[in-house]
Amino acid sequence: DSGVTQTPKHLITATGQRVTLRCSPRSGDLSVYWYQQSLDQGLQFLIQYYNGEERAKGNILERFSAQQFPDLHSELNLSSLELGDSALYFCASSPTGGQGRDTQYFGPGTRLTVL
Amino acid sequence: AQKVTQAQTEISVVEKEDVTLDCVYETRDTTYYLFWYKQPPSGELVFLIRRNSFDEQNEISGRYSWNFQKSTSSFNFTITASQVVDSAVYFCALSRAGNQFYFGTGTSLTVIP
């Protein structure tokens, strides 16, 4: 158990809908990262938040957004969902904002299925 | 540009055999970090090891060992006396300070009892 929690574990929804994925980092960690894992794209970095502020952006679509709250939990919002958004979404956390330098600890993931 | 290549897509071994998972990376940086993660069938990503570019010492942890060679830009992972519980997808990743993780495409290991 990495100490990172993600809810829900599974999510099934329809095209065009909006969903919110939630992540709580390990105790003491200030950074949260979001990743998408799909069969054709592999593991793709989406976005990083550090202590409430956006720190880095990767291959995140405009339909997707995230935020980190004062208690350091984070939410990833996916809107206007398409079939291709079906994937496993991971949250990871690390102690500081030093992306790249820190080890990232991953949560169990949320499996999103868009029908 | 940064890149990680895991050329072995799938490997099958019989239990108790040794197996080596290859990882080749590309980077122009002199300071960088390498990682291995394990993704068992249950889906979570489990951190195994982190190595800094300036530390080329090999590491052993139980049945796991890692061979880091800067001369060949490789960071290979060996499992000795494999067990069924080792069946998983293994990812190698590269990063540098201030930059994102770059993951390889993973190697799916199946250990046959």
XYZ file of C-alpha atoms in Angstrom:
228
model
C 0.000 0.000 0.000
C 1.590 3.250 -1.195
C -0.530 5.476 1.045
C -2.084 7.231 -1.958
C -5.842 6.744 -2.201
C -8.060 7.173 -5.232
C -11.809 7.072 -5.579
C -13.783 5.683 -7.207
C -12.079 2.456 -8.215
C -14.307 2.002 -11.241
C -16.447 4.448 -13.155
C -18.750 3.714 -16.049
C -20.374 6.588 -17.880
C -21.662 7.656 -21.264
C -20.186 9.810 -23.976
C -20.669 13.497 -23.421
C -20.810 13.200 -19.646
C -18.550 14.723 -17.014
C -16.838 12.873 -14.178
C -14.603 13.743 -11.255
C -11.800 11.550 -10.000
C -10.443 12.092 -6.524
C -7.007 11.540 -5.054
C -5.538 11.869 -1.563
C -1.739 11.964 -1.434
C 0.484 10.235 1.086
C 0.679 11.979 4.412
C 3.192 14.800 4.145
C 3.434 14.817 0.367
C 2.852 18.189 -1.257
C 2.815 17.233 -4.931
C 0.119 15.361 -6.785
C 0.484 14.072 -10.324
C -2.145 12.697 -12.684
C -1.454 10.088 -15.345
C -3.527 8.349 -17.979
C -2.761 4.772 -18.940
C -4.332 3.438 -22.102
C -3.425 0.492 -24.294
C -2.390 2.583 -27.269
C -0.726 5.522 -25.480
C 0.910 3.831 -22.533
C 1.497 5.885 -19.377
C 1.056 9.571 -20.112
C 1.706 12.393 -17.663
C -1.211 14.798 -17.508
C -0.567 17.413 -14.854
C 1.187 18.160 -11.567
C 0.048 20.259 -8.635
C 2.313 21.367 -5.842
C 0.877 22.770 -2.632
C -2.254 23.962 -4.394
C -0.605 25.451 -7.458
C -0.272 24.015 -10.920
C 3.396 23.117 -11.400
C 3.643 21.282 -14.709
C 1.450 20.262 -17.585
C 1.830 17.301 -19.863
C -0.467 15.864 -22.492
C -3.666 17.041 -20.881
C -6.651 17.744 -23.111
C -8.544 21.019 -22.793
C -11.614 19.011 -21.777
C -9.711 17.869 -18.701
C -8.901 20.010 -15.688
C -7.563 19.456 -12.216
C -7.146 21.223 -8.939
C -5.533 20.688 -5.578
C -7.325 21.786 -2.459
C -5.942 23.271 0.782
C -6.019 19.842 2.424
C -3.834 18.707 -0.520
C -6.300 16.271 -2.008
C -6.754 16.641 -5.738
C -9.528 16.181 -8.237
C -9.305 15.497 -11.946
C -12.332 16.616 -13.912
C -13.022 15.039 -17.292
C -15.780 16.557 -19.388
C -17.446 15.942 -22.766
C -16.220 12.412 -22.477
C -15.390 10.424 -25.583
C -14.921 6.704 -26.099
C -11.187 7.271 -26.356
C -11.048 8.629 -22.823
C -11.600 5.140 -21.481
C -8.432 4.385 -19.548
C -6.875 3.805 -16.168
C -6.207 7.114 -14.429
C -3.487 7.184 -11.830
C -2.699 9.702 -9.197
C 0.794 9.828 -7.713
C 2.295 11.913 -4.958
C 5.761 12.995 -3.889
C 7.170 14.956 -0.980
C 8.212 18.142 -2.761
C 7.641 20.057 -5.966
C 10.814 18.670 -7.440
C 9.276 16.722 -10.244
C 11.769 14.355 -11.715
C 13.953 14.341 -8.662
C 11.333 12.912 -6.306
C 10.149 9.340 -6.309
C 6.479 9.264 -7.186
C 4.209 6.901 -5.289
C 1.132 5.797 -7.173
C -2.398 5.181 -6.069
C -4.430 2.128 -7.141
C -5.981 3.956 -10.087
C -9.490 4.680 -11.297
C -10.671 2.667 -14.267
C -12.908 4.820 -16.435
C -15.117 3.223 -19.046
C -16.967 5.489 -21.456
C -19.822 3.786 -23.309
C 14.799 14.654 -25.912
C 14.246 11.945 -23.371
C 13.233 8.441 -24.209
C 13.004 5.038 -22.590
C 12.993 1.842 -24.614
C 11.882 -1.489 -23.276
C 12.327 -3.670 -26.305
C 10.961 -6.806 -24.671
C 7.202 -6.602 -24.926
C 6.456 -9.969 -23.359
C 8.602 -12.530 -21.588
C 7.620 -15.950 -20.285
C 9.794 -17.974 -17.953
C 9.319 -21.086 -15.916
C 9.309 -20.674 -12.172
C 12.775 -20.572 -10.563
C 14.423 -19.355 -13.752
C 16.315 -16.087 -13.719
C 15.057 -13.324 -15.993
C 16.474 -9.966 -17.041
C 14.315 -7.071 -18.162
C 16.098 -4.574 -20.368
C 15.806 -0.808 -20.217
C 17.685 1.552 -22.511
C 17.346 5.284 -22.097
C 18.251 8.430 -23.987
C 19.005 11.779 -22.456
C 21.473 14.612 -22.974
C 21.458 15.543 -19.321
C 24.268 14.651 -16.996
C 21.968 14.542 -13.967
C 18.959 12.316 -14.266
C 17.030 9.680 -12.393
C 15.952 6.190 -13.328
C 13.129 4.188 -11.816
C 11.527 0.782 -12.048
C 7.864 0.202 -11.257
C 5.861 -3.012 -11.130
C 2.232 -3.259 -12.217
C 0.713 -6.561 -11.072
C -2.573 -7.847 -12.534
C -4.462 -5.946 -9.837
C -3.419 -2.744 -11.629
C -1.585 -0.590 -9.121
C 1.885 0.752 -9.847
C 4.420 -0.250 -7.236
C 7.728 1.597 -6.872
C 10.726 -0.734 -6.894
C 13.872 1.347 -7.172
C 15.298 4.778 -7.959
C 18.828 5.420 -9.169
C 20.658 8.738 -9.643
C 22.843 9.198 -12.689
C 25.931 9.806 -10.590
C 25.557 6.541 -8.683
C 26.477 3.611 -10.876
C 26.609 1.092 -8.080
C 24.527 -1.954 -8.764
C 21.902 -2.794 -6.228
C 20.524 -6.023 -4.887
C 17.344 -6.391 -2.898
C 16.488 -9.980 -2.155
C 15.823 -11.717 -5.476
C 15.896 -8.400 -7.348
C 19.016 -6.760 -8.722
C 19.646 -3.783 -10.955
C 22.565 -3.167 -13.271
C 23.097 0.483 -14.179
C 25.619 1.146 -16.962
C 26.015 4.708 -18.169
C 28.362 3.614 -20.945
C 25.524 1.737 -22.630
C 22.675 3.908 -21.250
C 21.063 0.878 -19.732
C 19.369 0.132 -16.437
C 18.507 -3.552 -16.485
C 16.511 -5.437 -13.909
C 17.120 -9.074 -13.001
C 14.836 -11.321 -11.028
C 16.591 -14.384 -9.645
C 14.682 -17.598 -9.053
C 11.461 -16.134 -10.403
C 8.147 -16.844 -8.715
C 4.569 -16.749 -9.928
C 4.010 -13.604 -7.854
C 6.563 -11.847 -10.048
C 4.118 -11.997 -12.962
C 3.395 -8.378 -13.795
C 4.147 -5.579 -16.197
C 7.388 -3.814 -15.348
C 8.008 -0.219 -16.327
C 11.279 1.627 -16.513
C 11.136 5.432 -16.224
C 13.536 8.334 -16.719
C 13.352 11.836 -15.363
C 15.433 14.881 -14.659
C 14.935 17.625 -12.122
C 12.132 19.927 -13.126
C 10.858 17.577 -15.757
C 8.284 14.897 -16.044
C 8.707 11.165 -15.863
C 9.088 9.367 -19.167
C 7.929 5.794 -18.978
C 8.869 2.954 -21.255
C 6.135 0.879 -22.812
C 6.587 -1.862 -20.242
C 7.572 -5.512 -20.292
C 4.929 -8.062 -19.445
C 6.474 -10.913 -17.470
C 4.663 -14.205 -17.045
C 6.123 -16.771 -14.682
C 4.782 -20.220 -15.402
C 4.470 -22.584 -12.434
